[in-house]
Coordinates of C-alpha atoms and ligand atoms in Angstrom, one line a residue:
X1 CA 0.0 0.0 0.1
X2 CA 2.9 2.5 0.7
X3 CA 4.2 1.7 -2.7
X4 CA 0.9 2.8 -4.1
X5 CA 0.8 5.9 -2.0
X6 CA 4.3 6.8 -3.2
X7 CA 3.4 6.2 -6.8
X8 CA 0.3 8.3 -6.4
X9 CA 2.2 11.0 -4.8
X10 CA 4.9 11.1 -7.6
X11 CA 2.1 11.1 -10.2
X12 CA 0.3 13.9 -8.4
X13 CA 3.5 16.1 -8.3
X14 CA 4.2 15.5 -12.0
X15 CA 0.5 16.5 -12.8
X16 CA 0.8 19.5 -10.6
X17 CA 4.0 20.5 -12.3
X18 CA 2.5 20.0 -15.7
X19 CA -0.6 22.0 -14.8
X20 CA 1.4 25.0 -13.7
X21 CA 3.2 25.1 -17.1
X22 CA 0.4 26.3 -19.3
X23 CA -3.2 27.3 -18.6
X24 CA -4.6 24.9 -21.2
X25 CA -3.3 21.9 -19.3
X26 CA -5.4 23.0 -16.5
X27 CA -8.2 21.2 -18.3
X28 CA -6.2 17.9 -18.1
X29 CA -7.6 15.3 -15.8
X30 CA -5.8 15.3 -12.5
X31 CA -5.3 11.7 -11.5
X32 CA -3.8 11.3 -8.2
X33 CA -5.2 8.0 -7.0
X34 CA -4.3 4.8 -8.4
X35 CA -7.9 3.4 -8.8
X36 CA -8.9 6.2 -11.1
X37 CA -6.2 5.2 -13.5
X38 CA -8.4 2.0 -14.4
X39 CA -11.1 2.3 -16.9
X40 CA -14.2 3.4 -15.2
X41 CA -16.9 0.9 -14.7
X42 CA -19.1 0.2 -17.7
X43 CA -22.2 2.5 -17.9
X44 CA -25.2 1.1 -16.2
X45 CA -28.7 1.7 -17.2
X46 CA -29.9 2.0 -13.8
X47 CA -29.3 4.9 -11.4
X48 CA -28.3 2.7 -8.5
X49 CA -25.5 4.6 -7.0
X50 CA -22.2 2.7 -7.0
X51 CA -20.2 3.1 -3.9
X52 CA -16.5 3.7 -4.0
X53 CA -14.1 1.3 -2.1
X54 CA -13.4 2.7 1.3
X55 CA -10.2 4.6 1.6
X56 CA -7.7 3.9 4.4
X57 CA -8.5 6.9 6.3
X58 CA -10.5 6.5 9.5
X59 CA -13.1 8.6 11.2
X60 CA -10.5 10.0 13.4
X61 CA -8.6 11.4 10.3
X62 CA -11.8 12.9 9.0
X63 CA -12.6 14.5 12.4
X64 CA -9.0 15.9 12.3
X65 CA -9.6 17.2 8.9
X66 CA -12.8 19.0 9.7
X67 CA -11.2 20.4 12.9
X68 CA -8.4 21.8 10.7
X69 CA -11.0 23.4 8.4
X70 CA -12.8 25.0 11.3
X71 CA -9.5 26.4 12.7
X72 CA -9.0 28.2 9.4
X73 CA -12.3 30.1 9.7
X74 CA -12.0 33.8 10.6
X75 CA -15.3 34.7 12.5
X76 CA -17.3 37.3 10.8
X77 CA -15.2 37.3 7.5
X78 CA -17.4 37.9 4.5
X79 CA -20.5 38.5 6.7
X80 CA -23.4 40.3 5.0
X81 CA -21.7 39.3 1.8
X82 CA -18.7 41.8 2.3
X83 CA -15.7 41.7 0.1
X84 CA -12.7 40.0 1.7
X85 CA -8.9 40.3 1.3
X86 CA -5.9 38.1 2.0
X87 CA -2.9 40.1 3.4
X88 CA -0.2 37.6 3.9
X89 CA 2.1 37.6 0.8
X90 CA 2.4 33.8 1.1
X91 CA -1.2 33.2 1.1
X92 CA -1.8 35.6 -1.7
X93 CA 0.7 33.7 -3.7
X94 CA -1.0 30.3 -3.0
X95 CA -4.4 31.8 -3.7
X96 CA -3.1 33.0 -7.1
X97 CA -1.6 29.6 -7.9
X98 CA -4.8 27.6 -6.9
X99 CA -7.0 30.2 -8.9
X100 CA -5.7 28.1 -11.9
X101 CA -7.2 25.0 -10.6
X102 CA -10.4 26.0 -8.8
X103 CA -11.3 29.0 -10.9
X104 CA -11.8 31.0 -7.6
X105 CA -10.0 32.2 -4.7
X106 CA -10.2 28.9 -2.6
X107 CA -7.7 30.1 0.1
X108 CA -10.1 32.9 1.0
X109 CA -13.1 30.8 0.6
X110 CA -11.7 28.4 3.3
X111 CA -11.5 31.2 5.7
X112 CA -15.1 32.3 5.3
X113 CA -17.7 30.6 7.6
X114 CA -19.7 28.0 5.9
X115 CA -22.8 29.8 7.4
X116 CA -21.8 33.4 6.7
X117 CA -24.7 35.8 6.2
X118 CA -25.6 37.6 2.9
X119 CA -27.5 40.7 2.3
X120 CA -31.2 40.8 1.8
X121 CA -31.5 42.9 -1.3
X122 CA -35.0 41.9 -2.2
X123 CA -37.5 44.4 -3.4
X124 CA -39.2 46.0 -0.2
X125 CA -42.6 44.6 -1.4
X126 CA -41.2 41.1 -1.1
X127 CA -41.4 41.4 2.9
X128 CA -45.2 41.6 2.7
X129 CA -45.9 38.6 0.6
X130 CA -48.3 36.0 1.8
X131 CA -47.8 32.3 1.1
X132 CA -50.2 29.4 1.3
X133 CA -49.8 27.4 4.3
X134 CA -50.1 24.4 2.1
X135 CA -47.1 24.8 -0.2
X136 CA -45.6 21.9 -2.1
X137 CA -42.4 20.3 -0.7
X138 CA -39.0 20.6 -2.5
X139 CA -36.0 18.5 -3.3
X140 CA -32.9 20.6 -3.9
X141 CA -30.6 18.8 -6.4
X142 CA -27.0 20.1 -6.2
X143 CA -24.7 18.4 -8.8
X144 CA -20.9 18.7 -8.7
X145 CA -17.9 17.4 -10.2
X146 CA -14.6 18.0 -8.1
X147 CA -16.1 21.0 -6.5
X148 CA -13.9 22.7 -3.8
X149 CA -15.0 21.6 -0.3
X150 CA -15.8 25.0 1.3
X151 CA -18.0 26.4 -1.6
X152 CA -19.9 23.0 -1.8
X153 CA -20.5 22.9 1.8
X154 CA -21.4 26.6 1.9
X155 CA -24.1 25.8 -0.7
X156 CA -25.6 23.0 1.5
X157 CA -25.5 25.0 4.7
X158 CA -27.0 28.0 3.1
X159 CA -29.9 25.9 1.7
X160 CA -30.5 24.2 5.1
X161 CA -30.4 27.4 7.1
X162 CA -32.6 29.4 4.8
X163 CA -35.4 26.9 3.9
X164 CA -38.3 26.2 6.2
X165 CA -37.7 22.5 7.4
X166 CA -41.3 21.4 6.5
X167 CA -40.8 22.6 2.9
X168 CA -37.4 21.3 2.3
X169 CA -37.9 17.6 2.0
X170 CA -34.3 16.8 1.1
X171 CA -31.2 18.0 -0.5
X172 CA -29.8 15.5 -3.1
X173 CA -26.1 15.7 -3.8
X174 CA -25.0 14.2 -7.0
X175 CA -21.3 13.6 -7.3
X176 CA -20.4 13.5 -10.9
X177 CA -17.4 11.1 -10.5
X178 CA -15.1 13.5 -8.5
X179 CA -11.7 12.1 -7.8
X180 CA -10.8 14.2 -4.9
X181 CA -10.2 12.3 -1.7
X182 CA -12.2 14.9 0.4
X183 CA -15.3 14.4 -1.7
X184 CA -15.4 10.7 -0.7
X185 CA -14.7 9.6 2.8
X186 CA -14.7 13.0 4.2
X187 CA -17.9 14.0 2.6
X188 CA -19.6 10.9 3.7
X189 CA -18.3 11.3 7.3
X190 CA -19.5 15.1 7.3
X191 CA -23.0 14.1 6.1
X192 CA -23.0 11.4 8.9
X193 CA -21.9 13.6 11.6
X194 CA -22.6 17.3 10.8
X195 CA -25.8 17.3 8.7
X196 CA -29.3 16.0 9.3
X197 CA -29.3 12.4 8.1
X198 CA -32.9 12.5 6.9
X199 CA -32.3 15.6 4.8
X200 CA -29.2 15.1 2.8
X201 CA -28.8 12.3 0.2
X202 CA -25.7 11.5 -1.7
X203 CA -25.8 9.9 -5.2
X204 CA -22.6 8.8 -6.8
X205 CA -22.3 8.4 -10.5
X206 CA -20.3 5.4 -11.6
X207 CA -18.7 7.5 -14.5
X208 CA -18.3 11.0 -15.5
X209 CA -21.6 11.9 -16.9
X210 CA -21.6 15.7 -17.4
X211 CA -24.1 18.1 -15.9
X212 CA -27.1 17.1 -17.9
X213 CA -27.0 13.3 -17.0
X214 CA -25.9 14.3 -13.5
X215 CA -29.2 16.5 -13.0
X216 CA -31.2 13.5 -14.4
X217 CA -29.8 11.2 -11.9
X218 CA -30.6 13.8 -9.2
X219 CA -34.2 14.2 -10.4
X220 CA -34.6 10.3 -10.4
X221 CA -33.5 10.1 -6.9
X222 CA -35.7 12.9 -5.7
X223 CA -39.1 12.5 -4.2
X224 CA -40.5 15.8 -3.3
X225 CA -43.3 17.7 -5.3
X226 CA -40.9 20.3 -6.7
X227 CA -37.4 19.9 -8.0
X228 CA -35.0 22.8 -7.5
X229 CA -31.6 22.6 -9.3
X230 CA -28.6 24.5 -7.9
X231 CA -24.9 24.7 -8.9
X232 CA -22.4 23.6 -6.4
X233 CA -21.2 27.2 -5.5
X234 CA -24.2 29.1 -4.5
X235 CA -25.6 31.0 -1.4
X236 CA -29.3 31.5 -1.1
X237 CA -31.1 34.6 0.3
X238 CA -33.6 34.5 3.1
X239 CA -37.1 33.3 1.9
X240 CA -35.6 32.3 -1.4
X241 CA -37.8 29.1 -1.5
X242 CA -41.3 30.2 -0.7
X243 CA -41.9 32.5 -3.9
X244 CA -40.8 29.5 -6.1
X245 CA -43.1 27.0 -4.4
X246 CA -46.1 29.4 -4.3
X247 CA -45.9 30.2 -8.0
X248 CA -45.8 26.4 -8.8
X249 CA -48.7 25.8 -6.6
X250 CA -50.6 28.4 -8.6
X251 CA -49.2 27.4 -12.0
X252 CA -48.0 23.9 -12.4
X253 CA -46.3 24.4 -15.9
X254 CA -44.2 27.6 -14.8
X255 CA -40.6 26.8 -14.7
X256 CA -39.2 29.4 -12.2
X257 CA -35.8 31.1 -12.0
X258 CA -34.6 33.1 -9.0
X259 CA -32.8 36.4 -9.5
X260 CA -29.2 35.3 -9.8
X261 CA -26.8 37.5 -7.9
X262 CA -23.2 37.5 -8.3
X263 CA -20.5 36.2 -5.7
X264 CA -17.1 37.4 -6.8
X265 CA -14.6 34.5 -7.5
X266 CA -11.8 36.9 -6.2
X267 CA -13.1 38.4 -2.9
X268 CA -16.4 36.5 -2.4
X269 CA -18.4 39.8 -2.3
X270 CA -22.0 39.2 -2.7
X271 CA -23.2 41.9 -5.2
X272 CA -26.8 42.0 -5.7
X273 CA -28.7 43.0 -8.9
X274 CA -31.0 45.9 -8.2
X275 CA -34.5 44.7 -7.5
X276 CA -36.1 46.9 -10.3
X277 CA -33.5 46.3 -12.9
X278 CA -32.8 42.5 -13.0
X279 CA -32.6 40.9 -16.4
X280 CA -34.2 38.0 -18.0
X281 CA -32.7 35.6 -20.6
X282 CA -32.2 35.8 -24.3
X283 CA -30.0 34.2 -26.8
X284 CA -27.7 34.9 -29.6
X285 CA -28.0 33.3 -33.2
X286 CA -24.5 31.9 -32.5
X287 CA -26.3 29.7 -29.8
X288 CA -25.3 31.4 -26.6
X289 CA -27.3 32.5 -23.6
X290 CA -27.4 36.2 -23.0
X291 CA -29.1 38.6 -20.6
X292 CA -31.6 41.1 -21.8
X293 CA -33.7 43.8 -20.3
X294 CA -37.3 43.1 -19.3
X295 CA -39.3 44.5 -22.1
X296 CA -41.6 47.3 -21.2
X297 CA -44.7 45.4 -22.2
X298 CA -43.8 42.6 -19.8
X299 CA -43.3 45.2 -17.1
X300 CA -46.9 46.0 -17.6
X301 CA -48.3 42.5 -18.2
X302 CA -46.8 41.2 -14.9
X303 CA -48.7 43.6 -12.9
X304 CA -46.1 44.2 -10.2
X305 CA -42.5 44.9 -9.8
X306 CA -42.4 41.5 -7.9
X307 CA -44.7 39.6 -10.1
X308 CA -43.6 36.5 -12.1
X309 CA -41.6 38.0 -15.0
X310 CA -41.6 35.9 -18.3
X311 CA -38.1 35.1 -19.6
X312 CA -37.5 33.7 -23.1
X313 CA -34.6 31.6 -21.8
X314 CA -32.7 30.9 -18.7
X315 CA -29.0 30.7 -17.7
X316 CA -29.6 27.0 -16.7
X317 CA -28.0 26.3 -13.4
X318 CA -30.8 27.5 -10.9
X319 CA -34.4 26.7 -11.5
X320 CA -37.5 25.1 -9.9
X321 CA -39.9 22.9 -11.7
X322 CA -42.8 20.7 -10.6
X323 CA -41.3 17.2 -10.4
X324 CA -43.9 15.4 -12.5
X325 CA -44.0 18.2 -15.0
X326 CA -40.2 17.9 -15.4
X327 CA -40.6 14.5 -16.8
X328 CA -43.8 15.3 -18.8
X329 CA -42.1 18.1 -20.6
X330 CA -39.2 16.1 -21.6
X331 CA -36.6 16.4 -18.8
X332 CA -33.4 16.8 -20.6
X333 CA -31.7 15.5 -23.7
X334 CA -29.8 12.6 -22.1
X335 CA -27.3 12.5 -25.0
X336 CA -25.8 16.0 -24.2
X337 CA -22.4 15.8 -22.7
X338 CA -20.5 17.7 -20.0
X339 CA -21.6 21.3 -20.2
X340 CA -23.6 23.8 -22.3
X341 CA -26.6 24.1 -24.5
X342 CA -29.1 22.2 -22.1
X343 CA -30.4 25.6 -20.9
X344 CA -31.5 26.8 -24.2
X345 CA -32.9 23.4 -25.0
X346 CA -35.0 23.4 -21.9
X347 CA -36.1 27.1 -22.6
X348 CA -37.4 26.5 -26.1
X349 CA -38.8 23.1 -25.1
X350 CA -40.8 24.4 -22.1
X351 CA -42.2 27.4 -24.0
X352 CA -43.0 25.6 -27.4
X353 CA -44.6 22.7 -25.6
X354 CA -47.0 24.6 -23.4
X355 CA -45.3 25.7 -20.3
X356 CA -43.5 29.0 -19.4
X357 CA -40.3 30.3 -17.9
X358 CA -40.5 33.0 -15.3
X359 CA -38.2 34.9 -13.0
X360 CA -39.5 35.2 -9.5
X361 CA -38.0 38.5 -8.2
X362 CA -38.4 37.8 -4.6
X363 CA -36.3 34.6 -4.8
X364 CA -32.6 35.4 -4.9
X365 CA -29.7 33.0 -5.1
X366 CA -25.9 34.1 -5.3
X367 CA -23.7 32.2 -7.7
X368 CA -19.9 32.3 -8.3
X369 CA -19.3 32.9 -11.9
X370 CA -16.1 31.2 -12.7
X371 CA -13.7 32.6 -15.4
X372 CA -13.1 29.0 -16.8
X373 CA -14.0 25.5 -16.4
X374 CA -12.1 23.8 -13.5
X375 CA -12.9 20.3 -14.8
X376 CA -12.0 18.2 -17.9
X377 CA -13.9 17.8 -21.1
X378 CA -13.3 14.1 -21.8
X379 CA -12.3 13.6 -25.4
X380 CA -11.6 17.3 -25.6
X381 CA -14.9 17.9 -27.4
X382 CA -16.6 21.3 -27.8
X383 CA -19.7 20.1 -25.9
X384 CA -21.3 23.6 -26.0
X385 CA -21.2 23.7 -29.7
X386 CA -22.2 20.0 -30.2
X387 CA -25.1 20.1 -27.7
X388 CA -26.3 23.5 -29.3
X389 CA -26.3 21.8 -32.7
X390 CA -28.6 19.2 -31.1
X391 CA -30.8 22.1 -29.9
X392 CA -31.1 23.8 -33.2
X393 CA -31.7 20.6 -35.1
X394 CA -34.5 19.6 -32.8
X395 CA -36.1 23.0 -31.9
X396 CA -35.2 25.8 -34.2
X397 CA -36.7 24.7 -37.5
X398 CA -35.4 26.7 -40.4
X399 CA -34.0 29.4 -38.1
X400 CA -31.0 27.0 -37.7
X401 CA -29.7 28.7 -41.0
X402 CA -28.7 31.6 -38.7
X403 CA -26.8 29.3 -36.3
X404 CA -24.9 27.6 -38.9
X405 CA -23.9 31.0 -40.4
X406 CA -21.9 31.4 -37.3
X407 CA -21.1 27.7 -36.8
X408 CA -20.5 26.4 -40.3
X409 CA -17.9 23.9 -38.7
X410 CA -20.7 22.1 -36.9
X411 CA -22.5 21.1 -40.1
X412 CA -20.1 18.3 -40.6
X413 CA -19.6 17.2 -37.0
X414 CA -21.3 14.1 -35.7
X415 CA -23.9 15.3 -33.1
X416 CA -25.3 11.8 -32.4
X417 CA -29.0 10.6 -32.9
X418 CA -31.6 13.2 -32.3
X419 CA -34.7 11.1 -33.5
X420 CA -35.9 10.5 -30.0
X421 CA -36.0 14.2 -29.3
X422 CA -37.8 15.0 -32.6
X423 CA -40.2 12.3 -31.8
X424 CA -40.9 13.9 -28.4
X425 CA -41.6 17.2 -30.0
X426 CA -44.1 15.6 -32.5
X427 CA -45.8 13.6 -29.9
X428 CA -46.2 16.5 -27.6
X429 CA -47.4 18.7 -30.7
X430 CA -45.1 21.5 -29.5
X431 CA -45.4 24.7 -31.5
X432 CA -43.0 26.1 -34.0
X433 CA -39.8 28.1 -33.3
X434 CA -41.6 31.0 -35.3
X435 CA -44.4 30.8 -32.6
X436 CA -41.8 31.2 -30.0
X437 CA -40.1 34.2 -31.7
X438 CA -43.4 35.8 -32.4
X439 CA -45.0 35.3 -29.0
X440 CA -42.4 34.9 -26.4
X441 CA -39.4 36.9 -27.8
X442 CA -40.9 39.4 -30.3
X443 CA -38.0 41.8 -29.8
X444 CA -35.5 39.3 -31.1
X445 CA -34.0 40.6 -34.2
X446 CA -34.1 38.3 -37.1
X447 CA -31.4 39.6 -39.6
X448 CA -32.9 38.1 -42.7
X449 CA -36.7 38.4 -42.0
X450 CA -37.6 41.7 -40.3
X451 CA -35.7 43.6 -42.9
X452 CA -35.8 45.7 -46.2
X453 CA -32.5 44.1 -47.4
X454 CA -29.7 42.0 -46.0
X455 CA -26.5 40.1 -46.8
X456 CA -23.2 41.4 -48.0
X457 CA -23.3 45.1 -48.7
X458 CA -21.2 45.7 -51.7
X459 CA -19.5 48.7 -53.4
X460 CA -18.9 47.7 -57.0
X461 CA -16.5 50.7 -57.7
X462 CA -13.9 49.4 -55.6
X463 CA -11.3 46.7 -56.7
X464 CA -11.6 44.2 -55.3
X465 CA -15.2 44.9 -54.4
X466 CA -15.4 45.9 -50.8
X467 CA -18.1 44.8 -48.5
X468 CA -19.0 46.0 -45.0
X469 CA -17.2 43.9 -42.4
X470 CA -17.1 43.8 -38.8
X471 CA -13.5 42.7 -39.0
X472 CA -13.9 40.1 -36.3
X473 CA -14.9 42.6 -33.6
X474 CA -16.9 41.2 -30.6
X475 CA -20.6 41.4 -31.4
X476 CA -21.3 43.5 -28.3
X477 CA -18.4 45.8 -28.3
X478 CA -18.3 49.3 -29.8
X479 CA -16.2 49.6 -33.1
X480 CA -16.0 51.5 -36.3
X481 CA -17.7 50.0 -39.4
X482 CA -15.0 48.5 -41.6
X483 CA -14.6 47.2 -45.1
X484 CA -12.9 44.1 -46.5
X485 CA -12.8 42.3 -49.9
X486 CA -16.2 40.6 -50.3
X487 CA -16.3 37.0 -49.3
X488 CA -17.5 34.4 -51.8
X489 CA -20.3 33.2 -49.5
X490 CA -22.2 35.0 -46.8
X491 CA -20.4 34.8 -43.5
X492 CA -21.5 36.6 -40.3
X493 CA -18.6 39.0 -40.5
X494 CA -20.2 40.5 -43.5
X495 CA -23.9 40.1 -42.7
X496 CA -25.6 43.5 -42.4
X497 CA -29.2 44.4 -42.8
X498 CA -31.4 47.4 -43.1
X499 CA -34.3 46.9 -40.8
X500 CA -37.8 47.8 -41.8
X501 CA -37.4 50.7 -39.2
X502 CA -34.5 52.0 -41.1
X503 CA -31.6 50.8 -38.9
X504 CA -28.4 49.7 -40.7
X505 CA -27.5 46.9 -38.2
X506 CA -26.4 43.5 -37.1
X507 CA -27.8 41.2 -34.5
X508 CA -27.4 43.6 -31.5
X509 CA -25.5 46.6 -32.9
X510 CA -26.5 49.4 -35.2
X511 CA -24.5 51.7 -37.3
X512 CA -24.5 55.1 -35.9
X513 CA -23.1 58.5 -37.0
X514 CA -23.0 62.1 -35.4
X515 CA -26.2 64.0 -36.1
X516 CA -24.3 67.2 -37.1
X517 CA -25.3 68.7 -40.4
X518 CA -21.9 70.2 -41.2
X519 CA -19.6 69.4 -44.1
X520 CA -17.4 67.4 -41.9
X521 CA -16.5 63.9 -42.6
X522 CA -17.1 61.5 -39.7
X523 CA -16.7 57.9 -38.8
X524 CA -19.6 55.4 -38.9
X525 CA -19.5 53.2 -35.6
X526 CA -21.4 50.2 -34.4
X527 CA -23.0 50.6 -31.0
X528 CA -25.8 48.6 -29.3
X529 CA -29.1 49.6 -31.0
X530 CA -31.1 52.0 -29.0
X531 CA -34.4 51.5 -30.8
X532 CA -35.0 55.2 -30.9
X533 CA -33.7 55.7 -34.5
X534 CA -32.2 59.3 -34.4
X535 CA -28.6 59.0 -35.0
X536 CA -29.1 55.3 -36.0
X537 CA -31.7 55.9 -38.8
X538 CA -30.6 55.3 -42.4
X539 CA -32.3 55.4 -45.8
X540 CA -31.1 53.3 -48.8
X541 CA -32.3 55.5 -51.7
X542 CA -33.0 54.7 -55.3
X543 CA -29.4 55.7 -56.2
X544 CA -28.1 53.1 -53.9
X545 CA -26.7 55.6 -51.3
X546 CA -27.0 54.9 -47.6
X547 CA -28.1 58.2 -46.2
X548 CA -28.0 59.0 -42.6
X549 CA -31.3 60.7 -41.8
X550 CA -30.2 63.0 -39.0
X551 CA -27.0 64.5 -40.7
X552 CA -28.2 64.1 -44.3
X553 CA -24.7 62.6 -45.0
X554 CA -24.0 59.4 -46.9
X555 CA -21.7 56.4 -46.4
X556 CA -18.6 56.9 -48.5
X557 CA -15.6 54.7 -49.0
X558 CA -13.6 56.9 -51.5
X559 CA -9.9 56.4 -50.6
X560 CA -10.7 53.9 -47.8
X561 CA -8.7 50.8 -47.9
X562 CA -9.3 47.3 -46.7
X563 CA -9.7 47.1 -43.0
X564 CA -10.1 50.7 -42.6
X565 CA -12.9 52.7 -41.0
X566 CA -15.8 53.7 -43.2
X567 CA -16.6 57.5 -43.5
X568 CA -19.8 59.4 -43.6
X569 CA -19.5 62.4 -45.9
X570 CA -21.8 64.8 -47.7
X571 CA -23.8 63.1 -50.3
X572 CA -22.4 63.5 -53.9
X573 CA -22.5 61.7 -57.2
X574 CA -19.4 59.5 -56.3
X575 CA -19.7 56.0 -57.1
X576 CA -18.0 55.2 -53.8
X577 CA -21.3 56.0 -52.2
X578 CA -23.3 53.3 -54.0
X579 CA -23.9 50.1 -52.2
X580 CA -25.8 46.9 -53.2
X581 CA -27.4 44.6 -50.7
X582 CA -27.2 40.9 -51.5
X583 CA -30.7 40.2 -50.8
X584 CA -33.6 42.8 -51.2
X585 CA -36.8 41.8 -49.7
X586 CA -38.8 45.1 -50.0
X587 CA -37.7 46.8 -53.2
Ligands
UD2_601 C1 -24.1 27.9 -16.6 C2 -25.1 27.4 -15.4 C3 -24.8 25.9 -15.4 C4 -25.2 25.3 -16.8 C5 -24.4 25.9 -17.8 C6 -24.7 25.4 -19.2 C7 -25.8 29.1 -13.9 C8 -25.6 29.9 -12.7 N1 -24.9 28.1 -14.3 O1 -22.8 27.5 -16.4 O2 -25.7 25.3 -14.4 O3 -26.6 25.3 -17.0 O4 -24.4 27.3 -17.8 O5 -24.5 24.1 -19.4 O6 -26.8 29.2 -14.6 N2 -20.9 19.8 -13.3 C9 -21.0 18.5 -13.2 N3 -20.4 17.7 -14.3 C10 -19.8 18.2 -15.4 C11 -19.7 19.5 -15.3 C12 -20.3 20.4 -14.5 O7 -21.6 17.9 -12.4 O8 -19.2 17.4 -16.1 C13 -21.6 20.6 -12.4 C14 -20.7 21.7 -11.8 O9 -20.0 21.1 -10.7 C15 -21.6 22.7 -11.4 C16 -22.7 22.6 -12.5 O10 -22.5 21.4 -13.1 O11 -22.3 22.6 -10.1 C17 -22.7 23.7 -13.5 O12 -21.3 23.7 -14.1 P1 -20.6 25.3 -13.9 O13 -20.7 25.8 -12.7 O14 -19.2 25.0 -14.5 O15 -21.4 26.0 -15.1 P2 -21.7 27.6 -15.2 O16 -22.1 28.2 -14.0 O17 -20.4 28.2 -15.8
MN602 MN1 -21.7 27.5 -11.9

């Protein structure tokens, strides 16, 4: 046994050394115990948790470890969600180093009490809410893979401390094949000695399953009326549970999201989103989740600042759903791996198949947003991309064209079999993606539908022909309109459209110019569309000029070379002011 320990230690040191060399190797699997070198057990169809062989450590060892954890705690540190700081240079250096492994400041987290307090930043009206005295019960499912001890246990304690015992039936911890010693024997010892045995269940997955299958296993093991999923690095705010349960009691097919506050990964400060200005979920045509403002119509429809607020999509990690409804509405796509895409899948599916997604503003949960994934992606796959391709193939109908315009590469990648999901959609007679866009997310800009013209915007006088090009700028940053040789096929870099309203735009950004009516030559910039037209209003006239309404000037590329900024100049008869759109829908 001592030989094994030695070999394990040696291996561990080598891996640690490797992982400090480049940030990309952080994602390599850290194998520090001999038994994990063996092939994992064959996948089983059942969800019977397999137990790991007992390690050599005894209860006394675990007791000593827990005592050591407790000795590190600084009483009061981080209370009320205050920002904390390390002072000791050695600790700072260690924290910096461990950041590359955990994606947050673990040294600091270990000093903060597992039961620290967080601020109650709820809307004042939340304090006067009344709840039924017959609310459904909840199973809180917390999945994790190699989560750091202190953040995981802080999540568990926070839920236990802020949930009325009669409503919290159980916490189901799902270990997605962690290989850290402390998440095995020590965790089981802690559950046995420090936590209410009737409340906290532990399910171990026999192989690395990814967050989607881990949540499914948790849902199967859960028995309460309502399922609530949380990530393994959360802290809940007082009375977080009741508004979720109350709403599900009233509306069984509502899937509910708390306001997600931000816990800093660096100093553990709990920053709360303002209760009047929280955001709901949207998506990008490239297949990513994004936050959007609550539309004005929705603020009216919901009736109150703390009313259930409809959200087209959700971030994915934190939500509540009636347990039976979870299965009725298609649970999850079991073939999605590791991370990513399942949140949009569930969002589209719930809306299109008759349910709804709502933010409950009086329920708040803090989450540590980590700057990178501190776990491996077996096989090195782009699971977000592949999972999202599964989403678009099943749910987005012909709108998948817009996704593939961004992710042409995914058209030739094996995304697995999707027939079961398509069959489900058919069987449930779910509505079309167009219905979703028209009814749930009418403000979503469709670059090739809601438009006068779209595609590559070409100037034929230039050699080679230049087209408008965003020159690889981030879609949400401010930048100058550029030009580049026209591509042979339409790619997103050169996708511009003229909206029916008269915006010259991309998915989120509009071309803007100063409204000054002088003879000066100005730059055309791309900034987030403000919807008010004004300095973002354009007209494509019969001559083919793109005329800025507010200044009366025209887009002009005379003497502008590739990859340079486009100008707005007094309109003239210059052929460098004439542009052709690739597709014209309203001549
Ligand atoms: C967000 C969601 C996350 C998930 C993801 C899209 C929030 C706050 N978080 O990313 O829940 O919907 O978007 O897929 O909305 N995990 C496993 N096995 C794995 C990988 C992860 O169990 O193979 C666990 C992990 O320990 C964590 C949870 O899944 O508890 C989510 O992972 P994350 O925290 O890395 O995802 P996040 O917050 O970046
Ligand atoms: Mn997370």
